[in-house]
Every structure is written in C-alpha cells, then in structure tokens.
Coordinates of C-alpha atoms in Angstrom, one line a residue:
M1 CA -7.5 315.1 189.9
R2 CA -9.1 313.7 193.1
E3 CA -5.8 311.5 193.6
N4 CA -3.6 314.4 193.3
Q5 CA -5.6 316.0 196.0
L6 CA -4.9 312.7 198.2
Y7 CA -1.4 311.7 197.2
E8 CA 1.6 314.1 197.0
E9 CA 3.4 311.3 194.8
A10 CA 0.7 311.9 192.1
R11 CA 1.4 315.5 191.8
L12 CA 4.8 314.8 190.2
L13 CA 2.9 313.0 187.2
T14 CA 1.4 314.1 184.0
Y15 CA -1.9 312.3 183.2
S16 CA -0.2 310.0 180.6
D17 CA 2.7 309.0 183.3
F18 CA -0.1 308.2 185.9
P19 CA -0.7 304.5 185.2
T20 CA 3.0 303.9 185.8
K21 CA 2.4 304.3 189.6
F22 CA -1.3 303.8 190.0
T23 CA -3.6 301.4 189.4
W24 CA -7.3 301.8 187.9
H25 CA -10.0 299.8 190.1
E26 CA -13.8 299.5 189.4
K27 CA -15.9 297.5 191.3
G28 CA -19.7 298.2 191.8
D29 CA -20.0 302.0 192.7
V30 CA -16.5 302.5 193.6
K31 CA -14.0 303.9 191.0
E32 CA -10.8 304.9 191.7
W33 CA -6.9 304.9 191.4
R34 CA -4.9 303.2 193.7
P35 CA -1.2 303.6 194.3
R36 CA 0.8 300.7 192.4
K37 CA 2.4 298.0 194.3
N38 CA 4.7 296.6 191.5
G39 CA 5.2 296.4 187.6
L40 CA 5.3 298.9 185.3
V41 CA 2.5 299.8 182.8
I42 CA 3.0 302.6 180.1
G43 CA 0.0 304.7 179.6
R44 CA -1.4 306.7 176.7
L45 CA -4.1 309.3 175.7
Y46 CA -6.9 308.7 173.4
F47 CA -6.3 310.4 170.3
V48 CA -8.1 313.8 169.6
N49 CA -8.4 315.5 165.9
P50 CA -7.1 318.7 165.7
N51 CA -10.2 320.1 164.3
E52 CA -12.1 319.2 167.7
G53 CA -10.7 322.4 169.1
E54 CA -10.5 322.8 172.8
R55 CA -10.3 319.1 173.5
Y56 CA -7.2 318.8 171.4
Y57 CA -5.6 321.7 173.2
L58 CA -6.8 319.9 176.8
R59 CA -5.2 316.7 175.7
M60 CA -2.2 318.5 174.7
L61 CA -1.8 320.2 178.2
L62 CA -2.4 316.8 179.8
N63 CA 1.1 315.8 178.5
V64 CA 3.0 318.5 180.2
V65 CA 0.9 319.5 183.1
R66 CA 1.8 317.8 186.2
G67 CA -0.5 317.4 189.4
P68 CA -3.7 319.2 188.3
C69 CA -6.3 319.2 190.9
S70 CA -9.2 320.7 188.5
F71 CA -9.8 321.7 185.1
K72 CA -8.8 325.1 186.3
D73 CA -5.3 323.8 187.3
I74 CA -5.0 322.3 183.9
R75 CA -5.1 326.0 181.9
T76 CA -3.0 328.1 184.7
V77 CA 0.1 329.1 183.5
D78 CA 1.4 332.2 185.2
G79 CA -2.2 333.0 186.2
E80 CA -5.5 331.2 184.8
H81 CA -6.3 331.2 181.3
P82 CA -9.9 331.6 179.7
T83 CA -9.3 328.5 177.1
Y84 CA -6.8 325.4 176.7
M85 CA -5.6 326.9 173.8
S86 CA -4.5 330.0 175.2
A87 CA -2.8 328.1 178.0
C88 CA -1.0 326.1 175.3
K89 CA 0.4 329.5 173.7
A90 CA 1.3 330.4 177.3
L91 CA 3.5 327.2 177.5
R92 CA 4.6 328.0 173.9
L93 CA 3.5 324.5 172.7
L94 CA 2.1 326.5 169.9
G95 CA 5.1 328.5 169.0
D96 CA 5.8 326.5 165.6
D97 CA 4.5 323.7 163.4
G98 CA 6.0 320.8 165.5
V99 CA 2.9 319.9 167.5
W100 CA 1.1 319.7 164.1
V101 CA 3.8 317.4 162.8
E102 CA 4.0 315.4 166.1
S103 CA 0.3 314.8 165.9
I104 CA 0.7 313.2 162.7
R105 CA 3.5 311.1 163.6
E106 CA 1.7 309.8 166.6
A107 CA -1.4 309.1 164.8
S108 CA 0.8 306.9 162.2
Q109 CA 1.2 304.4 165.0
W110 CA -1.9 303.1 164.1
Q111 CA -4.0 304.9 161.5
S112 CA -3.7 304.1 157.6
G113 CA -1.9 306.5 155.2
K114 CA -5.3 307.7 154.2
Q115 CA -6.2 308.9 157.4
L116 CA -3.0 310.5 158.0
R117 CA -3.2 312.4 154.7
E118 CA -7.0 313.3 156.0
L119 CA -5.5 314.5 159.0
F120 CA -3.1 316.6 157.3
V121 CA -5.8 318.4 155.3
T122 CA -7.8 318.8 158.4
I123 CA -4.9 320.8 160.3
L124 CA -4.2 322.5 157.0
L125 CA -7.9 323.9 156.8
F126 CA -8.7 324.4 160.6
C127 CA -5.4 324.9 162.3
D128 CA -3.1 328.0 162.3
V129 CA -0.1 326.6 160.5
A130 CA 2.9 328.9 160.4
D131 CA 4.7 327.3 157.6
Q132 CA 2.8 325.2 155.2
E133 CA 5.8 323.9 153.2
K134 CA 7.8 322.8 156.2
F135 CA 4.6 321.1 157.7
F136 CA 4.5 319.0 154.4
W137 CA 7.9 318.2 154.1
D138 CA 8.3 317.3 158.1
S139 CA 4.9 315.1 157.7
F140 CA 5.8 313.5 153.9
P141 CA 7.4 310.1 155.3
F142 CA 4.3 309.4 157.1
L143 CA 1.7 310.7 154.4
S144 CA 3.6 308.7 151.8
E145 CA 4.1 305.5 153.5
D146 CA 1.5 303.6 151.5
V147 CA 1.6 305.7 148.1
A148 CA 4.0 303.3 146.2
Y149 CA 2.1 299.9 147.6
N150 CA -1.0 301.7 146.1
Q151 CA 0.3 302.2 142.7
R152 CA 1.8 298.9 142.3
R153 CA -1.5 297.4 143.1
L154 CA -3.4 299.8 140.8
L155 CA -1.1 299.2 138.1
D156 CA -1.1 295.5 138.9
N157 CA 2.8 295.5 138.7
E158 CA 4.7 294.2 142.1
D159 CA 8.2 295.5 140.7
L160 CA 7.3 299.1 140.2
M161 CA 9.6 301.4 141.3
L162 CA 8.8 305.3 141.9
S163 CA 11.4 307.9 141.9
H164 CA 11.3 310.7 144.9
D165 CA 9.4 313.0 142.6
E166 CA 6.8 310.6 141.5
L167 CA 6.2 309.7 145.3
V168 CA 5.8 313.1 146.1
N169 CA 3.5 314.0 143.2
Y170 CA 1.4 311.2 144.0
T171 CA 0.9 312.1 147.4
L172 CA -0.1 315.6 146.5
L173 CA -2.4 313.9 144.1
Y174 CA -4.1 312.0 147.2
I175 CA -4.4 315.3 149.3
D176 CA -5.7 317.2 146.3
D177 CA -8.7 314.7 146.1
I178 CA -9.2 315.2 149.9
L179 CA -9.3 318.9 149.4
Y180 CA -11.6 318.7 146.5
G181 CA -13.9 316.9 148.7
N182 CA -13.8 320.2 151.2
C183 CA -14.3 322.4 148.3
R184 CA -10.6 323.4 148.0
S185 CA -7.6 322.1 146.2
L186 CA -3.6 322.5 146.5
V187 CA -4.0 325.9 144.0
D188 CA -5.4 327.4 147.1
F189 CA -2.2 326.7 149.0
P190 CA 0.5 328.0 147.0
S191 CA 3.5 327.7 149.8
L192 CA 2.7 323.9 149.3
P193 CA 4.6 321.8 146.4
Q194 CA 2.2 321.9 143.7
L195 CA 1.1 318.9 141.5
N196 CA 3.3 317.8 138.0
H197 CA 0.8 316.6 135.8
S198 CA 3.1 315.3 133.3
L199 CA 4.5 312.9 136.0
L200 CA 1.1 311.6 136.6
S201 CA 0.2 310.6 133.0
I202 CA 3.6 308.9 133.0
G203 CA 2.8 307.1 135.9
S204 CA -0.5 305.6 134.4
N205 CA 1.5 304.5 131.1
R206 CA 2.1 300.9 131.5
L207 CA 4.5 301.0 128.7
I208 CA 6.8 303.4 130.9
V209 CA 6.2 301.7 134.1
A210 CA 7.2 298.1 132.6
E211 CA 10.5 300.2 131.5
R212 CA 11.0 301.1 135.1
T213 CA 10.8 297.8 137.0
Y214 CA 14.3 297.2 137.4
N215 CA 16.3 296.9 140.7
V216 CA 18.2 300.3 140.4
K217 CA 21.0 299.3 142.9
E218 CA 21.6 296.1 141.0
E219 CA 22.1 297.9 137.8
I220 CA 24.5 300.4 139.2
R221 CA 26.3 297.3 140.3
I222 CA 26.4 295.6 137.0
F223 CA 27.4 298.7 135.5
N224 CA 30.4 299.5 137.6
E225 CA 31.4 295.9 136.8
L226 CA 31.0 296.4 132.8
Y227 CA 32.4 299.6 133.0
S228 CA 35.6 298.7 134.4
G229 CA 36.2 296.1 132.0
L230 CA 36.0 298.6 128.8
N231 CA 39.3 299.4 126.8
V232 CA 40.3 302.7 125.9
Q233 CA 38.4 302.7 122.8
Q234 CA 35.2 301.5 124.2
K235 CA 35.5 304.1 127.0
E236 CA 35.8 306.8 124.4
V237 CA 32.6 305.7 122.7
Y238 CA 30.5 305.3 126.2
T239 CA 31.5 309.0 126.9
I240 CA 30.6 310.1 123.7
I241 CA 27.1 308.6 123.9
I242 CA 26.4 309.5 127.5
N243 CA 27.3 313.2 126.8
A244 CA 24.8 313.4 124.1
V245 CA 22.2 312.0 126.6
N246 CA 22.9 314.2 129.3
E247 CA 23.3 317.2 127.3
K248 CA 20.3 316.4 125.1
T249 CA 21.7 317.1 121.9
G250 CA 20.4 314.1 120.2
G251 CA 22.4 312.0 117.9
F252 CA 23.1 309.0 115.5
Y253 CA 25.9 306.5 116.0
F254 CA 26.8 303.0 114.9
V255 CA 29.0 300.8 117.2
S256 CA 30.6 298.2 115.3
G257 CA 30.2 295.2 117.9
S258 CA 27.3 293.8 119.9
G259 CA 25.1 294.4 122.6
G260 CA 21.7 296.4 123.0
T261 CA 18.4 296.5 124.5
V262 CA 16.2 296.6 120.9
A263 CA 17.0 294.0 118.6
S264 CA 16.3 293.0 114.9
S265 CA 15.9 289.2 115.8
D266 CA 13.5 287.6 118.2
I267 CA 16.6 285.4 119.3
A268 CA 18.7 288.4 120.1
S269 CA 16.1 290.3 122.0
L270 CA 15.4 287.2 124.3
L271 CA 19.1 287.2 125.2
L272 CA 18.8 290.9 126.4
L273 CA 17.2 291.9 129.9
G274 CA 14.0 293.7 129.1
G275 CA 14.9 293.4 125.2
R276 CA 12.4 293.7 122.3
T277 CA 12.3 293.4 118.8
A278 CA 12.3 296.6 116.8
H279 CA 9.1 295.4 114.7
S280 CA 7.3 294.9 118.1
R281 CA 8.1 297.7 119.9
F282 CA 7.9 300.4 117.0
N283 CA 5.1 298.9 115.0
I284 CA 7.2 298.6 111.9
P285 CA 5.1 296.9 109.1
I286 CA 6.3 293.3 108.1
D287 CA 6.2 294.2 104.4
V288 CA 8.1 297.6 104.4
D289 CA 8.8 299.6 101.5
K290 CA 10.3 303.3 100.7
D291 CA 6.9 305.0 101.8
S292 CA 6.2 302.9 104.9
T293 CA 5.2 304.3 108.4
C294 CA 4.9 302.9 111.9
G295 CA 1.6 302.7 113.5
I296 CA 2.2 304.9 116.3
D297 CA -0.5 307.4 117.0
V298 CA 0.7 310.6 118.7
G299 CA -1.4 310.6 122.0
S300 CA -0.6 306.8 122.5
D301 CA 1.2 305.5 125.5
L302 CA 4.2 304.3 122.9
A303 CA 4.3 308.0 121.9
E304 CA 4.7 308.9 125.2
L305 CA 7.5 306.0 126.0
I306 CA 9.3 307.4 123.2
N307 CA 9.0 311.2 123.9
I308 CA 10.5 310.3 127.4
A309 CA 13.2 307.8 126.2
E310 CA 16.7 309.3 126.4
L311 CA 18.5 306.6 124.8
I312 CA 17.6 304.0 122.2
I313 CA 20.2 301.0 121.5
W314 CA 19.1 298.8 118.2
D315 CA 21.3 295.6 118.0
E316 CA 21.8 293.7 114.6
A317 CA 21.5 296.8 113.0
P318 CA 22.9 295.2 109.7
L319 CA 20.3 292.6 109.4
Q320 CA 17.5 295.2 109.2
H321 CA 16.3 296.5 106.0
R322 CA 17.0 300.4 105.4
Y323 CA 13.3 301.0 104.8
S324 CA 12.7 299.9 108.5
F325 CA 15.1 302.6 109.8
E326 CA 13.7 304.9 107.7
A327 CA 10.3 304.2 108.8
V328 CA 11.2 304.6 112.4
D329 CA 12.8 308.2 111.7
R330 CA 9.6 309.3 110.0
A331 CA 7.6 308.2 112.8
F332 CA 9.9 309.6 115.6
R333 CA 9.8 313.0 113.7
D334 CA 6.3 313.0 113.4
V335 CA 5.6 312.0 117.3
C336 CA 8.4 314.0 118.6
R337 CA 7.3 317.2 117.0
Y338 CA 4.0 317.5 119.2
Y339 CA 6.5 317.5 122.5
V340 CA 9.7 319.6 121.2
A341 CA 9.5 322.1 118.5
G342 CA 11.9 321.2 115.4
S343 CA 11.7 317.7 116.0
E344 CA 10.4 317.1 112.8
N345 CA 13.8 318.5 111.1
K346 CA 16.2 316.5 113.2
V347 CA 17.1 312.7 112.5
F348 CA 14.9 310.2 114.6
G349 CA 13.0 313.4 116.2
G350 CA 16.4 314.5 118.1
K351 CA 16.8 311.3 120.3
V352 CA 20.1 309.4 120.7
V353 CA 19.7 306.4 118.6
V354 CA 22.7 303.7 119.0
L355 CA 22.9 301.0 116.1
G356 CA 24.9 298.2 116.9
G357 CA 25.9 295.3 114.5
D358 CA 28.8 293.9 112.2
F359 CA 28.5 294.3 108.5
R360 CA 30.7 291.1 108.0
Q361 CA 27.9 289.2 109.4
I362 CA 24.5 288.5 108.0
L363 CA 22.8 291.3 106.0
P364 CA 19.1 292.0 105.1
V365 CA 17.6 288.9 103.5
I366 CA 16.1 290.0 99.9
Q367 CA 13.8 286.9 98.6
H368 CA 15.5 286.1 95.0
G369 CA 17.6 289.2 95.3
S370 CA 21.0 289.8 93.7
R371 CA 24.1 291.0 95.6
S372 CA 23.4 294.5 94.6
D373 CA 20.2 294.2 96.0
V374 CA 21.3 293.1 99.3
V375 CA 23.8 295.5 99.6
S376 CA 21.6 298.5 98.6
S377 CA 19.2 297.5 101.1
C378 CA 21.5 298.0 104.1
I379 CA 21.2 301.0 106.4
N380 CA 24.5 302.5 105.3
K381 CA 22.9 302.9 101.9
S382 CA 20.1 305.1 103.2
E383 CA 21.6 308.5 102.4
G384 CA 19.2 310.4 104.7
L385 CA 20.1 308.8 107.6
W386 CA 23.9 307.6 107.3
N387 CA 25.1 310.7 106.5
S388 CA 24.1 311.8 110.1
C389 CA 25.5 309.0 111.8

C-alpha cells in the first residue's frame, strides 16, 4: 500500500501481480518493495480457508482490486463498505458459486484429495452456497481424483476399474464421513446426490471386484473384431441371448459349439481369460446326487456375485452330470429369491444361462456305468431343465 502511494505504475497492479514489476528487499530494519529492473516473477497469495470469514473475502478482493493505498480502499466500491464480504458482493464476486469452485480448483494444486473434500464440507457448512448440487458436480473432478487409487489400495487390487457411478458413490461416502465428524450427514443436504448403499456393498465384494478387472477398451476392441467374424446363424444366436440379458427376461440356452467363461474341466477353464471351473465357482459337491445342493450362503459374497451377474456361460456342458446342473439350479433359485421376488419359480433363478458343448464328444464319466447310464446322466435328460432350454 505504501508503494502504491509512491509509484503510479504500482497502482495498475493487483497484489498478486505486484512481484512482476517489483522485488522485495529486506535488510536490517529496511523492508520495502523496489521497482524490478529485469526478469519476470509470478506471485500468488497464500491460501485462506473460506471458514476464516473476512480474511477469505479480503484475499478475494486482493485478486481484483488494483492500486489500493489503504485497507479502506480495498473495500471501497462505489463508496466504502463496512466489510470485505459486502465489497465482494458489490463487485458481484459472490453472484454465484463459481468462487467456491474456484477455491477448490486453486487448492487442488497443492492439497490432497482428502483435504479438498474437507474444504468442500467447510464451504457447504459455513458458506452461502446457492446451488449445492451444481457445486458438487463442478467440484467433482477434484474431489474424486484419488478415490480410485484409495479403493485399489484398500482392496489390494491394482487392476480395479470403477464405473462412474461407483466413483461418485465412494466420493460421497468420503464426504459423508467428514460431515459425520461435524454432526451432519448427506441426508441433511437433500439437493446433493445421495449414497447408493448397494453399490458400496458391491465395491467391498472381492469376487465382484475380481470380475471387473478387465481393460474395458481392450475388451470392446476384441468384441468388435470377433463380432465381425460371426456368420448369419451365429449373429442370430448372439442377438437372442443379448436381448435376453438387456431386457432382463432370463433364459436358458444351449449352443452347440465351443466357447465360454465357466467350464466343466480345469483344462478348458485355463484356456479362457478369467475362466473358472463350475465346481470351484458354484461350490458343486464332488460326489453329486439327485438331491445335492451347492454350498452357497445367502448372505455371502458369492451369493451377491450371482445376483448381479447378467450372463453365465458354461462350456463343455455335455461333460458334466445333469445332477450338477440341477444342484446349481436349486442354489440359484434359493439365492435369487431374496433379491428378486418370484425367482424361486424360474429356471436358474431367472438368470440368463448359456450352455455350450457338443454331445458328439465326451459325455459324463460314470464309473462302471453302462451306455444307458451315461446317456441318462446328460443334461438333455434332465426334464426339469431341458424342457425350458
């Protein structure tokens, strides 16, 4: 302010612009700004938290007011204002929530994601935010920057991919935790997006996380390449099955051919990316009989994985005993009825299940069994299932 009184050139500058034309000298009792002879330096103001009140609004004014010679000059806008906040309003610096978003954007240059979320909550609690929902979405890129990293570290899975909805949900969860420390919650701010608790439980399920560790862009590339090679009949099969998945109508299909992600033998499962044997995935008993059931608890991670699964492909089906399919069918009906009403009356609990294989190749192995024993053990001899296929 003293230099603004001495130098006319200084009165053209804001406080943050001052170092571009002046240098600070400090020697003994002498502390002063002097005109810069050469070079260029960019200055910045120390960050001030919005909950610091007048200090925050003073800092805001220093970014726009040029050449003040006193604190009174800083808050003079068409006349002197009693507070820095009222001066900001007179300059329309508080006309919308852009100032709050800008404060978060600026702080993102050196503060962590956790600190930015704390700043967001501070503004939410102590400042006058006109549109809280817009404020959240405008700030979201900064608030969510470290969320995916935190989840990968928490689940010890470097390949974890979060969808947009999951990223939003975990960001809201972190914000809700901070609000809880201030005796508040997201429920107190109904205009903000709210937590989806079902997504949170899915995100902590290691089986589901493992099924989502694929490179989506690469999978799309592979799909486009393979789909272009399908013949007319194969595209017809694909369309029927995908329509059943998209329309959530359920359905049981058998495709005479190879390919899949759940296989009857360990050799086949190893050849498939992410493949698992049916016994290991669905906990099918080794010694299976007509009354066998799979060891799947209704509240387990596996039960949750089954319930969100949209399509199950089981390769080499003719090799498996029909009792195994019947056991899985009973397990699916039991597990899915807790999530979707009426599932206990649908084949495989209403899931879209596609079997693949060739009945002209290896059939189930029945120790000391006759030809009729082998034939009767095939899936197409299971009346309860095959009539729905």
